[in-house]
Short mmCIF file of C-alpha atoms in Angstrom, two decimals:
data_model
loop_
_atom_site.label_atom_id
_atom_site.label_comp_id
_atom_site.label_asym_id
_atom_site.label_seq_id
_atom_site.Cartn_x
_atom_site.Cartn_y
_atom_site.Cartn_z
CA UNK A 1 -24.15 -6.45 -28.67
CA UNK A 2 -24.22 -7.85 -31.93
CA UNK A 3 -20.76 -7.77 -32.24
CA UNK A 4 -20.64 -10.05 -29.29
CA UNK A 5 -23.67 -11.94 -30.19
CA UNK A 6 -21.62 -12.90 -33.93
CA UNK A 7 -18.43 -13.67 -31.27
CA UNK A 8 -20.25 -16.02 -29.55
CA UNK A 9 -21.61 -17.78 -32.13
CA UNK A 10 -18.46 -17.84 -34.30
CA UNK A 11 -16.29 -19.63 -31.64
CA UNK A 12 -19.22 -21.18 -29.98
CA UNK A 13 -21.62 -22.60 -32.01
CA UNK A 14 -24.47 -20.95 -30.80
CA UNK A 15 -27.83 -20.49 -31.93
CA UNK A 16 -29.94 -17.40 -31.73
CA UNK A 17 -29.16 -15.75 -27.87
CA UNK A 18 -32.23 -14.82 -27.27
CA UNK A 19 -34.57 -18.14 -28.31
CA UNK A 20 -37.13 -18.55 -25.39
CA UNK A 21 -36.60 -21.65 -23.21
CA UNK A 22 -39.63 -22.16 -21.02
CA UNK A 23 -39.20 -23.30 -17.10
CA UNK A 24 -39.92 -26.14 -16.24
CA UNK A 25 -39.91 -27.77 -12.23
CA UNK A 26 -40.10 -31.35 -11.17
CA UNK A 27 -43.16 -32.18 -8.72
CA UNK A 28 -42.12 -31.43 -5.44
CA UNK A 29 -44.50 -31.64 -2.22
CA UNK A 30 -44.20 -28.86 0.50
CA UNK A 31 -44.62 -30.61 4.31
CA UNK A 32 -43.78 -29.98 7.64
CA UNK A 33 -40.56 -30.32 6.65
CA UNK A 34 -40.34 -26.69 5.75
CA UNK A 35 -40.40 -25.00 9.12
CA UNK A 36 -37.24 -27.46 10.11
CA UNK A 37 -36.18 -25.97 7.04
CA UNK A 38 -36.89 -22.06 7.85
CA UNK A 39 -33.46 -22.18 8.74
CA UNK A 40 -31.89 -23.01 5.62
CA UNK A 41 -34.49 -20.63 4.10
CA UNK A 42 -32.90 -17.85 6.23
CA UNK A 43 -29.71 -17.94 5.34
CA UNK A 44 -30.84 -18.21 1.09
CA UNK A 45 -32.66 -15.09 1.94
CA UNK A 46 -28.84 -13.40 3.34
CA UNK A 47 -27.34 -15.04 0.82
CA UNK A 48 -29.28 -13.58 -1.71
CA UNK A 49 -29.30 -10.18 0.17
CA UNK A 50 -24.71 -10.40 -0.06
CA UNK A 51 -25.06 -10.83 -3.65
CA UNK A 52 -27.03 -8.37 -4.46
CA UNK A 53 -25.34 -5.94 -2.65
CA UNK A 54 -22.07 -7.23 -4.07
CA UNK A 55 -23.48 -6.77 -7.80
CA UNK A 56 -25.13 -3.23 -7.70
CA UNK A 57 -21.16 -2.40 -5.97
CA UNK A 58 -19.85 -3.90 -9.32
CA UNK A 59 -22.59 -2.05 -11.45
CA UNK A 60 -21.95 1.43 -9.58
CA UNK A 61 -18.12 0.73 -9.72
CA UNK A 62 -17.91 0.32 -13.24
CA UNK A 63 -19.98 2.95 -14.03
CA UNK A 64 -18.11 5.32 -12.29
CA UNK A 65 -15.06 4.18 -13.49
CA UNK A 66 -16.84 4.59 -16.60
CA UNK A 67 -17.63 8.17 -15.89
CA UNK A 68 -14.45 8.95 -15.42
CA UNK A 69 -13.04 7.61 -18.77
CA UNK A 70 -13.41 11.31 -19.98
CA UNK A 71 -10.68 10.63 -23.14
CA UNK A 72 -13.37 7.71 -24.24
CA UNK A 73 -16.11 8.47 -25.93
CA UNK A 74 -19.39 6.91 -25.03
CA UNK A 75 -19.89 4.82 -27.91
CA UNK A 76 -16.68 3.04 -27.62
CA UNK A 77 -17.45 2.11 -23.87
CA UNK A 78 -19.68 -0.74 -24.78
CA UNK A 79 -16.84 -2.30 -26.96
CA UNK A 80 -14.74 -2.48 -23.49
CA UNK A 81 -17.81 -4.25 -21.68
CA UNK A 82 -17.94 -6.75 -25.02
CA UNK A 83 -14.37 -7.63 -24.50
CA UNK A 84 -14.49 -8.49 -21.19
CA UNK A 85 -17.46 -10.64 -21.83
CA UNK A 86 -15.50 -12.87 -24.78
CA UNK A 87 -12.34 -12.66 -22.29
CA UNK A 88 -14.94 -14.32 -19.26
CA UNK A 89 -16.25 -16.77 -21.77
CA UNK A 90 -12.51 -17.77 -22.61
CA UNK A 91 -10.98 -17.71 -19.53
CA UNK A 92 -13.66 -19.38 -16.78
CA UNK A 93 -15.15 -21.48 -19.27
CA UNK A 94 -18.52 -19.90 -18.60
CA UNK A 95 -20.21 -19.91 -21.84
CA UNK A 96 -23.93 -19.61 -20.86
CA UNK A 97 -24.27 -15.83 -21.06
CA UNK A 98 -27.07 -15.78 -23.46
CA UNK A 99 -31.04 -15.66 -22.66
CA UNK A 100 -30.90 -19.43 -23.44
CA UNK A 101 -28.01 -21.21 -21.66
CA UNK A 102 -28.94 -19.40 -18.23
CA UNK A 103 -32.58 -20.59 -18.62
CA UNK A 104 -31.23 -24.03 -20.52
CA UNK A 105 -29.20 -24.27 -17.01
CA UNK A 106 -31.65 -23.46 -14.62
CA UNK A 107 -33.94 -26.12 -16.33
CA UNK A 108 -31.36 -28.43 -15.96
CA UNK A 109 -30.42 -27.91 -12.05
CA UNK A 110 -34.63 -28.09 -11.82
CA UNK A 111 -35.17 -31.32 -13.41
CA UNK A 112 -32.23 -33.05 -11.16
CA UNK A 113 -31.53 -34.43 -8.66
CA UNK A 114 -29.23 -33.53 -6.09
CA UNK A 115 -27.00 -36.05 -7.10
CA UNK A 116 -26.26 -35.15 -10.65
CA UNK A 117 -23.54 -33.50 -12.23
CA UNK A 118 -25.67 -30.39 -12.90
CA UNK A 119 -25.37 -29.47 -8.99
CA UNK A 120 -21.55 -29.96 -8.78
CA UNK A 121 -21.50 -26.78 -6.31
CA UNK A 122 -17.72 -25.70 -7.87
CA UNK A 123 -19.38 -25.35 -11.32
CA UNK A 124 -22.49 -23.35 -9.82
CA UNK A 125 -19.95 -20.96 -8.09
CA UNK A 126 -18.05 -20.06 -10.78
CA UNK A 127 -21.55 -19.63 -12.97
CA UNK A 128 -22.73 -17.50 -10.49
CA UNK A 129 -19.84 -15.35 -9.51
CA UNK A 130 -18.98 -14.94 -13.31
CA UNK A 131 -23.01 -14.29 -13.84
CA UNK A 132 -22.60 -11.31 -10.81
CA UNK A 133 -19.44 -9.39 -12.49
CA UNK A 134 -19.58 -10.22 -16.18
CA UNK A 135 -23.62 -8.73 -15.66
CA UNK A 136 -22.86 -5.33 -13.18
CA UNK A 137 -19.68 -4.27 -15.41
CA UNK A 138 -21.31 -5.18 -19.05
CA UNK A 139 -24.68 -3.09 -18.04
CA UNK A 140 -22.27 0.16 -16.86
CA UNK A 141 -20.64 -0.20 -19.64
CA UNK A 142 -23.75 0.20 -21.99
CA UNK A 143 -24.19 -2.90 -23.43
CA UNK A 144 -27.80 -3.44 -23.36
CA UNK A 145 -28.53 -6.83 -21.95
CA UNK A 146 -31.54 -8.59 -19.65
CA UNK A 147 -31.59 -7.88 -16.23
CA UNK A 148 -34.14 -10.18 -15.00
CA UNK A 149 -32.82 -13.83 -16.46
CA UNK A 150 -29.43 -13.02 -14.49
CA UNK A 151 -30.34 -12.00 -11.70
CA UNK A 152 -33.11 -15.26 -11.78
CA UNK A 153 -30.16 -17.13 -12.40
CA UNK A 154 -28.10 -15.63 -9.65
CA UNK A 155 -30.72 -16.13 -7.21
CA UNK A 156 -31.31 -19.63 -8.68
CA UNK A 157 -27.99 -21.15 -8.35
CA UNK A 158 -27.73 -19.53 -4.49
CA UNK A 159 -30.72 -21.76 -4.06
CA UNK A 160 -29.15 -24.90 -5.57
CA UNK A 161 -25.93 -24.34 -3.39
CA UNK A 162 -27.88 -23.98 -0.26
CA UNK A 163 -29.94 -26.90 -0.82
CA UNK A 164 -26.44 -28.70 -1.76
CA UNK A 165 -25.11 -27.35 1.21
CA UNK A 166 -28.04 -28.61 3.45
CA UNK A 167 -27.74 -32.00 2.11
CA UNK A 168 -24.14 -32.25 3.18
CA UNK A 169 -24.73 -31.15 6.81
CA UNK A 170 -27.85 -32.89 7.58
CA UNK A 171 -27.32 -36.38 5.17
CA UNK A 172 -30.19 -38.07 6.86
CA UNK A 173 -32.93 -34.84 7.10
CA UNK A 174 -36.01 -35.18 5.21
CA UNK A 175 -35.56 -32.01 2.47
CA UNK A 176 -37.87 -30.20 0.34
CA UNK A 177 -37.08 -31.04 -3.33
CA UNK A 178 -34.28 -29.06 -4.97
CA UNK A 179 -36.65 -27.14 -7.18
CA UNK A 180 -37.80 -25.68 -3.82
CA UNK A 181 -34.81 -24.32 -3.25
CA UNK A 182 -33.93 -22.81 -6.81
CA UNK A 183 -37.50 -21.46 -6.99
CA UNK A 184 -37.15 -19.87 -3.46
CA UNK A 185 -33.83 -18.38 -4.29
CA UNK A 186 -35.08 -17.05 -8.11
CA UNK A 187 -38.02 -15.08 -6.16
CA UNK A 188 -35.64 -13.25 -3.57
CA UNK A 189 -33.25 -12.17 -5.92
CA UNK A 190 -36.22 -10.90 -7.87
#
């Protein structure tokens, strides 16, 4: 991991990966609105419940094809999970594996609106599908890594594409704010 950590900061720029960036939501007030919303709510909680599913298959994958690397020995299997993390950095452009750019992100899709560039849903995608394998093949590999700030983020940015996705279908609908959404998908992926 250090290896990785001196990568990333080499062609990067960045700081230390594991400075603490609080959370931080906009106000948002909770109305009727949410039970016409229960819905939307539903399918964040399926959602959440595919991706899951589709990471631990990653995880338990890898670490079987791990397993079965006999020739390898174990210490050089977390050099094969570090190179596919520089290669996902290089190739999708995802560079917000660190502690700090998934929680510098989420503060960012939680502070605005709809509207802004932050929720582009093509750019949350590829975050969070990179965010599901780069995460499930790094850990089988050995590379010791958080487990809770991805799979917050995962959760976070299903919430951000189904409130996106909401907004697009019903234009005129009274929402919940954004943050509700992010928040709500965080806590089920928890």
């Amino acid at each position: 991991s250090l290896a990785t950590t001196k990568y990333l900061r080499k062609t990067l720029g960045y700081g230390l990966a594991v400075s603490a960036h609080p959370f931080s939501a906009a106000s948002y007030s909770t109305s009727n609105q949410l039970l016409r919303e229960f819905p939307a709510f539903v399918v964040l909680g399926l959602a959440t419940s595919l991706i899951s599913l589709l990471y631990l298959q990653i995880r338990n994958s890898s670490a079987a094809a791990f397993q079965s690397l006999t020739f390898l020995p174990y210490q050089l299997r977390p050099v094969i999970g570090m190179i596919v993390l520089m290669l996902t950095v290089k190739k999708s452009g995802v560079s917000d594996f660190g502690l700090s750019g998934g929680i510098k992100i989420l503060n960012e899709l939680l502070q605005n609106s709809v509207e802004s560039s932050f929720w582009d849903p093509a750019i949350i995608s590829n975050r969070l599908i990179s965010r599901v394998f780069v995460t499930g093949f790094c850990l089988a590999s050995g590379i010791l890594g958080g487990l809770v700030a991805p799979v917050l983020f995962m959760g976070s940015s299903l919430g951000a594409l189904t409130r996106y996705a909401h907004t697009r279908l019903f234009p005129t609908a009274s929402l919940s704010s954004g943050s509700v959404y992010i928040l709500a998908g965080g806590a089920a992926m928890l």
